[in-house]
Each structure stands twice: as C-alpha cells, then as structure tokens.
Tab-separated table of C-alpha atoms in Angstrom:
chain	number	residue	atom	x	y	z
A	1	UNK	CA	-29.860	-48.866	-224.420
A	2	UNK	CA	-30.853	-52.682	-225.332
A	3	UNK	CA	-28.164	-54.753	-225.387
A	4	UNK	CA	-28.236	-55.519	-229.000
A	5	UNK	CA	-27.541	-51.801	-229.315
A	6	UNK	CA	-24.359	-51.773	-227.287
A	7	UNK	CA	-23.160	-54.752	-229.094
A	8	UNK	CA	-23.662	-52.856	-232.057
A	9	UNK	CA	-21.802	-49.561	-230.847
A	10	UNK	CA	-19.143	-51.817	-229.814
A	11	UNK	CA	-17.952	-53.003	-233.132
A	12	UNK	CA	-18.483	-49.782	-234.827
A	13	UNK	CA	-17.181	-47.858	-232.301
A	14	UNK	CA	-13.610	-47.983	-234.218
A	15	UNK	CA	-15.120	-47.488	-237.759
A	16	UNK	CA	-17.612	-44.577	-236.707
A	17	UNK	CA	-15.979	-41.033	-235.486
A	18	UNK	CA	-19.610	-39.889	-234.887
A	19	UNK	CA	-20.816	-42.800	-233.456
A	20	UNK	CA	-18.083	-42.924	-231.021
A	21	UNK	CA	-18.154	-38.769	-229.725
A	22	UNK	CA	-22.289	-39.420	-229.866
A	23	UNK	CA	-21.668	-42.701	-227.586
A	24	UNK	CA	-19.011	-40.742	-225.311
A	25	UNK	CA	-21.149	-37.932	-224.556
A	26	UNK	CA	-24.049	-40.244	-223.771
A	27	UNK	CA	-21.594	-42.023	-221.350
A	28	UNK	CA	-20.652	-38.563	-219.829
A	29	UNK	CA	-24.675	-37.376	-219.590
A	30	UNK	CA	-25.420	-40.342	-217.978
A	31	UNK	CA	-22.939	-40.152	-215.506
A	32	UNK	CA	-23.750	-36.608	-214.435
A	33	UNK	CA	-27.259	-37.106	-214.610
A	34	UNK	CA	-26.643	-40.146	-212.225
A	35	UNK	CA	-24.762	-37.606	-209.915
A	36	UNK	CA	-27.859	-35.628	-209.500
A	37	UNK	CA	-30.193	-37.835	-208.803
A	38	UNK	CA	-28.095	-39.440	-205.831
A	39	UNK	CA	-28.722	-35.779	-204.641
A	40	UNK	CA	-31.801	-35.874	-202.182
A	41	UNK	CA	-32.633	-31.890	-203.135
A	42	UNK	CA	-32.029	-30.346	-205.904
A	43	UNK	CA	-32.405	-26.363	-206.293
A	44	UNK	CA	-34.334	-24.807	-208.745
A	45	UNK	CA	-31.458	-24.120	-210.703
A	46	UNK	CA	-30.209	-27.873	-210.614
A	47	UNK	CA	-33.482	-29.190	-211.737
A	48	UNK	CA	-33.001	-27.006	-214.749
A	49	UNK	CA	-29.921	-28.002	-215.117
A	50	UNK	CA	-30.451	-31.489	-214.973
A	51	UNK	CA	-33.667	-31.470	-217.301
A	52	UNK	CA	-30.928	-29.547	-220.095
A	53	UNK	CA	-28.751	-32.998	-219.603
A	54	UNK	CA	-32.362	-35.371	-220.584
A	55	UNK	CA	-32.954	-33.176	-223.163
A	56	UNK	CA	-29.260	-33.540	-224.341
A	57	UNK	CA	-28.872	-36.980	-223.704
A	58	UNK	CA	-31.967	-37.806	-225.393
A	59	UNK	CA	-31.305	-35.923	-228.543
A	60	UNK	CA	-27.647	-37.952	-228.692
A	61	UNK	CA	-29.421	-41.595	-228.581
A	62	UNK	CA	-31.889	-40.527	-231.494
A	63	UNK	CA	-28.578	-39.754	-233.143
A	64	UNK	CA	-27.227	-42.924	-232.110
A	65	UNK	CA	-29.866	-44.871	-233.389
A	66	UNK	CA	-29.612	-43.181	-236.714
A	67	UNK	CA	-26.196	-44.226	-237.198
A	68	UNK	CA	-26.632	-47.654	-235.755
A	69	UNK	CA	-30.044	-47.980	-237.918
A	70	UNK	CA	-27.552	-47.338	-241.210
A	71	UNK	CA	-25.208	-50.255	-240.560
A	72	UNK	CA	-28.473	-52.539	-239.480
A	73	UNK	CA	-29.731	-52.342	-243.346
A	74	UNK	CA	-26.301	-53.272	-244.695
C-alpha cells in the first residue's frame, strides 16, 4: 500500500472496527504469503494454497480502499 494509505489506516484504525480486522488480516496474508515465497519449491498443493492467500489478500485491500475512499470525501 502507498504510504498515504497507511497514514490513513493509521488514524482510523481506532475509529473503524472493519477497517482495522480488514487491515489485520492483510498484515497476516502478507506475512504468510512472505513465508512461501522464501520457500525455493513449492508443491502443487502449496502453490494452490498460496494463490487462495493473493486472491484473499487482494479482495481485503479493495475493501480497504473502500473504507479509506469514504473518509477521503469527508
């Protein structure tokens, strides 16, 4: 995420239930996914696995932005 957007997250993350379990998970994704890819093979069923953790952690940013996009127009 840009900077801006963390700065964002950072003062709402108090404010914003959602915001903050969206922005945890992402945190959590990331580190797993980071895991894997210090792996130098993955098995079939790990590449599956981590492809379900993109899909995951993608789906959580656009949620994110959302959210963040909300408090931007106030």
């Amino acid at each position: 995420m840009e900077k801006k957007d963390e700065e964002l997250i950072n003062t709402l993350l108090d404010r914003e239930p959602e915001l903050r379990r969206y922005y945890e998970e992402h945190v959590d994704l990331e580190r797993q996914l980071g895991a894997l890819q210090q792996r130098p093979y993955l098995s079939p069923e790990e590449e599956l696995h981590k492809k379900r953790l993109q899909k995951l952690k993608l789906a959580g940013k656009e949620r994110i932005m959302v959210i963040l996009a909300r408090h931007r127009v106030h």
